[in-house]
Amino acid sequence: MSQLTDTQSEPDHRGLPIDRVGIRGLRYPVTIDGVPTVGTFAMTVDLPATQRGTHMSRFVEVLASCHHDLNEQSFLTMARTLRSRLNSTRSCVELAAPWFVEKLAPVSGGAAMLDYELHWLAEVNGRTAEFTQTVRIPVGTLCPCSKAISERGAHNQRGVVSVSLRRSKPVATAELIRLAEAAASSDLYSLLKRSDEKFITERAYDNPVFVEDLVRSIAEQVRSVPGLHWYRVEAENLESIHNHNAYAMIEGAGKSAKKRRPAG
Amino acid sequence: MSQLTDTQSEPDHRGLPIDRVGIRGLRYPVTIDGVPTVGTFAMTVDLPATQRGTHMSRFVEVLASCHHDLNEQSFLTMARTLRSRLNSTRSCVELAAPWFVEKLAPVSGGAAMLDYELHWLAEVNGRTAEFTQTVRIPVGTLCPCSKAISERGAHNQRGVVSVSLRRSKPVATAELIRLAEAAASSDLYSLLKRSDEKFITERAYDNPVFVEDLVRSIAEQVRSVPGLHWYRVEAENLESIHNHNAYAMIEGAGKSAKKRRPAG
Amino acid sequence: MSQLTDTQSEPDHRGLPIDRVGIRGLRYPVTIDGVPTVGTFAMTVDLPATQRGTHMSRFVEVLASCHHDLNEQSFLTMARTLRSRLNSTRSCVELAAPWFVEKLAPVSGGAAMLDYELHWLAEVNGRTAEFTQTVRIPVGTLCPCSKAISERGAHNQRGVVSVSLRRSKPVATAELIRLAEAAASSDLYSLLKRSDEKFITERAYDNPVFVEDLVRSIAEQVRSVPGLHWYRVEAENLESIHNHNAYAMIEGAGKSAKKRRPAG
Amino acid sequence: MSQLTDTQSEPDHRGLPIDRVGIRGLRYPVTIDGVPTVGTFAMTVDLPATQRGTHMSRFVEVLASCHHDLNEQSFLTMARTLRSRLNSTRSCVELAAPWFVEKLAPVSGGAAMLDYELHWLAEVNGRTAEFTQTVRIPVGTLCPCSKAISERGAHNQRGVVSVSLRRSKPVATAELIRLAEAAASSDLYSLLKRSDEKFITERAYDNPVFVEDLVRSIAEQVRSVPGLHWYRVEAENLESIHNHNAYAMIEGAGKSAKKRRPAG
């Protein structure tokens, strides 16, 4: 083996460091916070101006050795291991995956899994490491304007809420799901009997929300989380009166982040 | 050029004809029935057991020379040209493309384009040629069960209806759109003012339909089209109470197709 | 509950039975032949002309009770349970899911998972049940024409082979993967060291195949499988010289299927 | 109409301004720099803390009145019109669309369209407006390591280069395409005869590039563009030896951006 040319380690003369180099679109079976699922990974490091190429196989070696039982700590460890294994200054690991919760129907109590989406990002820069967690939560939304102006009914639709945050300690995924579902006109279920359908229909009619209302209500809660550095809340409605979507987004620093800057 | 080996024309000894060979996923600017759009094409022919490979460049030559001003006739001509250019027995051209109609809001009259999807299929076998047209139409649907059991409101959502048919003469796309939109709880618009939103909300509430109702109502109309050989009607609802979809499908021969076979 | 109107059970007067009605796009955590993964399900039944709607919640109940430890037998059982639970004549369950195999690099022996795709279809009609299995296998293909006409190099690319079959007894997924990978210029790996890359590059250069060659070689093997009723082999190359794909397909009855019809 | 409640204009008491609110996923026929195509639009504005909702119909009115003959100037005008029409401080218009160039095969000279992707972003903040242009260019890449270590052949694949930049004056899309294609192992074509395939195969073999080489070569050129404020260059290879992709990215300020800040 030692005789094979190491083209990647050749010097490069263009004088340009590379911000991110690595792999994308790698699907791997993982368990996230105890839930077995399939993740799609992107893993990158920076590359100094003097080196021509990175060593792509090491990214997969790091993943293959670290993918079991992912949680926020082991995910950050994966990114730190990547940085050290590639002799780089910065590293970045991204993971997108469906994630499941067993939900009980609100009246009949029937149980079935509902699918959410996680997007996790670990960024390591020297000795600092940062974890950004995102949960995408499908919800039902009923339009306040349609309800107010119509003599009967109100248009409603499926929507998706995304809650992202960076914090000293991550928030439990189940807690972010609870926040988002509580702010919607109704949450969604895989299994509903007629008694449940009646309950959800009336609950949605009694709790109309615009995408604007959704992101404000959730942002109000999220920004008060202790130790929060940054957050973003998005909502996108698959409008039932249009073939396009309605969208709203709020982002900012947490309230505690502001408190840390007395002169700001 | 003549000295370059023609690997494709070599004989093949496995004794297996190939049902379809050609290209897929080729995007090309086209005009369909007068509407400028972008099509994604798949083009195939059959290949006899004795020949190793087809000539891929000829598919693109046929497309490049035939893509202007597509309508049912020119599209069938493209498939016939393909068959003859590749010296094959059968040929097949598929086209998927967004397609636009200017719609006026039902009360305010404001104008904007709404996007539909076309899927066209031309199959040539010897001297016979067949054209299968599909239109995908976004609609609004309101659940009859939810309305019946709830004291107020009713869940509704965006859905997609697909109407496919084969007929001696194609039906105008605008006519298939009209059929599908008339069967839904409401049609969709890109541009709606509050007066329109009130109108649509109440119209949807007054016209609840299951996916089952949608496909039955549309099939009733489509199967009576004179000269129809085959049809399929599908409906898929992006349920606003679930994170999965409701689906229904009817397919069959046209009424006139049956009449043509007195002994069958 | 009993007082809630059962809109779905109302009679329908249009006289049109529905071929397929049910749910689509339902993601659920599953284990397939021992591999934990995430499946996307479609489940349908037929509906008689006399009944207005199906009962959508029962589809999810069947899935929720049957999704553990899926294999061909338990998957067919799910479809049979669905038919009986919905009092229908026919039922259909479809499952699409990534599926993983640990592969060892051909020279260095390094281990990592590679992702494939399964598509399973169970169709029940009265007392007969049929299982159609499809495996999608990513491969490397090197163009024989490019190699033959060029003084150096040959274009090659990632491709995807799909093998589908119906048989009295299903074939092991690993066996279909082996067949497809053996017919390609090279198989793919998640983890490769330089010694492996050299091996694969040279192996691909020594084994050039068109999409036509791929489907013929695989079809030759698949159609000889004892007890085969039907098969389809497809190959699609993400051409490295085009921005579109090359495609080939062979389908037919198995050799044993023909033998069973002496008078045919 | 005047009697319909204007729910959106109600005051909001949560004290949270919204960073972005508007519409997404709206497909519309457009002509971009003279090329007819189909765009997918996202349009947003900010919303003050005191106002409950935006007026969604105005976004579509702005698009419907401005979508003809888009170029950088008319696109910025659309964003400025949006801001003024919605009485907002900031506005944002995004457009993603395929875009076509007729290419001549390098030896035979045969002509056919090749598809690229544009992503345009106009951001207006008060009186300042900024245009970010991105072009995605499909290319062929041949691995330098594979070539160096193998006795014959070298793995190669389709890749996608993305070039993004902000500049006082936009760069012609055709010029960005030329830059990216010149840095790749080979550019791609829709229509190639055998003489062309030989030419491209040998050219790619003679010009091996890693994703790292690609982004460096292109960044070298792009950052020297006069008047450049910011740029990003990305490359992603659909590796023919893996089922995942290789990726590299460089971003930074232009050389002239630095020169403009003598005190920086």
Coordinates of C-alpha atoms in Angstrom, one line a residue, chain C residues 54-153:
Chain C
T54 CA -64.0 3.3 3.5
H55 CA -62.8 3.5 7.2
M56 CA -59.4 5.1 7.0
S57 CA -58.5 4.5 10.7
R58 CA -58.5 0.7 10.2
F59 CA -55.6 0.9 7.8
V60 CA -53.5 2.5 10.4
E61 CA -54.7 0.0 13.1
V62 CA -53.6 -2.8 10.9
L63 CA -50.2 -1.3 10.3
A64 CA -49.7 -0.4 14.0
S65 CA -50.4 -4.0 14.9
C66 CA -48.4 -5.7 12.2
H67 CA -45.3 -3.5 11.5
H68 CA -42.9 -5.4 13.7
D69 CA -40.3 -7.8 12.2
L70 CA -41.5 -7.6 8.6
N71 CA -40.6 -10.4 6.3
E72 CA -42.4 -11.7 3.2
Q73 CA -44.8 -13.8 5.3
S74 CA -45.7 -11.2 7.8
F75 CA -46.1 -8.6 5.1
L76 CA -48.6 -10.8 3.2
T77 CA -50.3 -11.4 6.5
M78 CA -50.7 -7.6 6.9
A79 CA -52.4 -7.4 3.5
R80 CA -54.7 -10.3 4.3
T81 CA -55.6 -8.8 7.6
L82 CA -56.3 -5.5 5.9
R83 CA -58.7 -7.2 3.4
S84 CA -60.6 -9.0 6.2
R85 CA -60.6 -5.9 8.5
L86 CA -62.1 -3.8 5.7
N87 CA -64.5 -6.5 4.5
S88 CA -63.2 -6.0 1.0
T89 CA -62.4 -8.3 -1.9
R90 CA -59.0 -7.0 -2.7
S91 CA -56.2 -5.3 -0.7
C92 CA -52.9 -4.0 -1.5
V93 CA -49.9 -3.0 0.8
E94 CA -46.9 -1.2 -0.6
L95 CA -43.7 -0.5 1.4
A96 CA -40.6 1.5 0.3
A97 CA -37.7 1.6 2.6
P98 CA -33.9 2.0 2.7
W99 CA -32.1 -1.2 3.7
F100 CA -28.6 -1.7 4.9
V101 CA -25.8 -4.2 4.4
E102 CA -22.4 -4.1 6.1
K103 CA -19.8 -4.4 3.3
L104 CA -16.1 -5.0 3.6
A105 CA -13.8 -3.0 1.4
P106 CA -12.4 -5.4 -1.3
V107 CA -8.7 -5.0 -0.3
S108 CA -8.4 -3.2 3.0
G109 CA -11.4 -5.0 4.5
G110 CA -12.7 -1.9 6.2
A111 CA -16.4 -2.2 7.2
A112 CA -19.3 0.2 6.8
M113 CA -23.0 0.0 5.9
L114 CA -24.2 0.6 2.3
D115 CA -27.7 1.7 1.6
Y116 CA -30.1 -0.1 -0.8
E117 CA -33.8 0.4 -1.3
L118 CA -36.6 -2.1 -1.0
H119 CA -40.0 -1.8 -2.6
W120 CA -42.4 -4.5 -1.5
L121 CA -45.9 -5.0 -2.8
A122 CA -48.5 -7.4 -1.4
E123 CA -51.7 -7.9 -3.4
V124 CA -54.6 -10.0 -2.1
N125 CA -57.5 -10.9 -4.2
G126 CA -60.0 -13.1 -2.5
R127 CA -58.0 -16.2 -1.4
T128 CA -55.0 -15.6 -3.6
A129 CA -52.1 -13.4 -2.4
E130 CA -49.1 -12.3 -4.4
F131 CA -45.8 -10.8 -3.3
T132 CA -43.8 -8.6 -5.6
Q133 CA -40.3 -7.8 -4.3
T134 CA -38.1 -5.0 -5.7
V135 CA -34.5 -4.2 -4.7
R136 CA -32.8 -1.1 -6.0
I137 CA -29.0 -1.5 -6.0
P138 CA -26.5 1.4 -6.6
V139 CA -23.6 0.3 -8.9
G140 CA -20.7 1.7 -10.9
T141 CA -20.8 1.4 -14.7
L142 CA -18.0 2.0 -17.2
C143 CA -19.0 2.7 -20.9
P144 CA -17.7 0.1 -23.3
C145 CA -18.0 2.5 -26.3
S146 CA -16.0 5.2 -24.5
K147 CA -13.3 2.7 -23.6
A148 CA -13.1 1.3 -27.1
I149 CA -12.8 4.6 -28.9
S150 CA -10.6 6.5 -26.5
E151 CA -6.9 6.3 -26.3
R152 CA -7.0 6.7 -22.5
G153 CA -9.7 6.5 -19.8

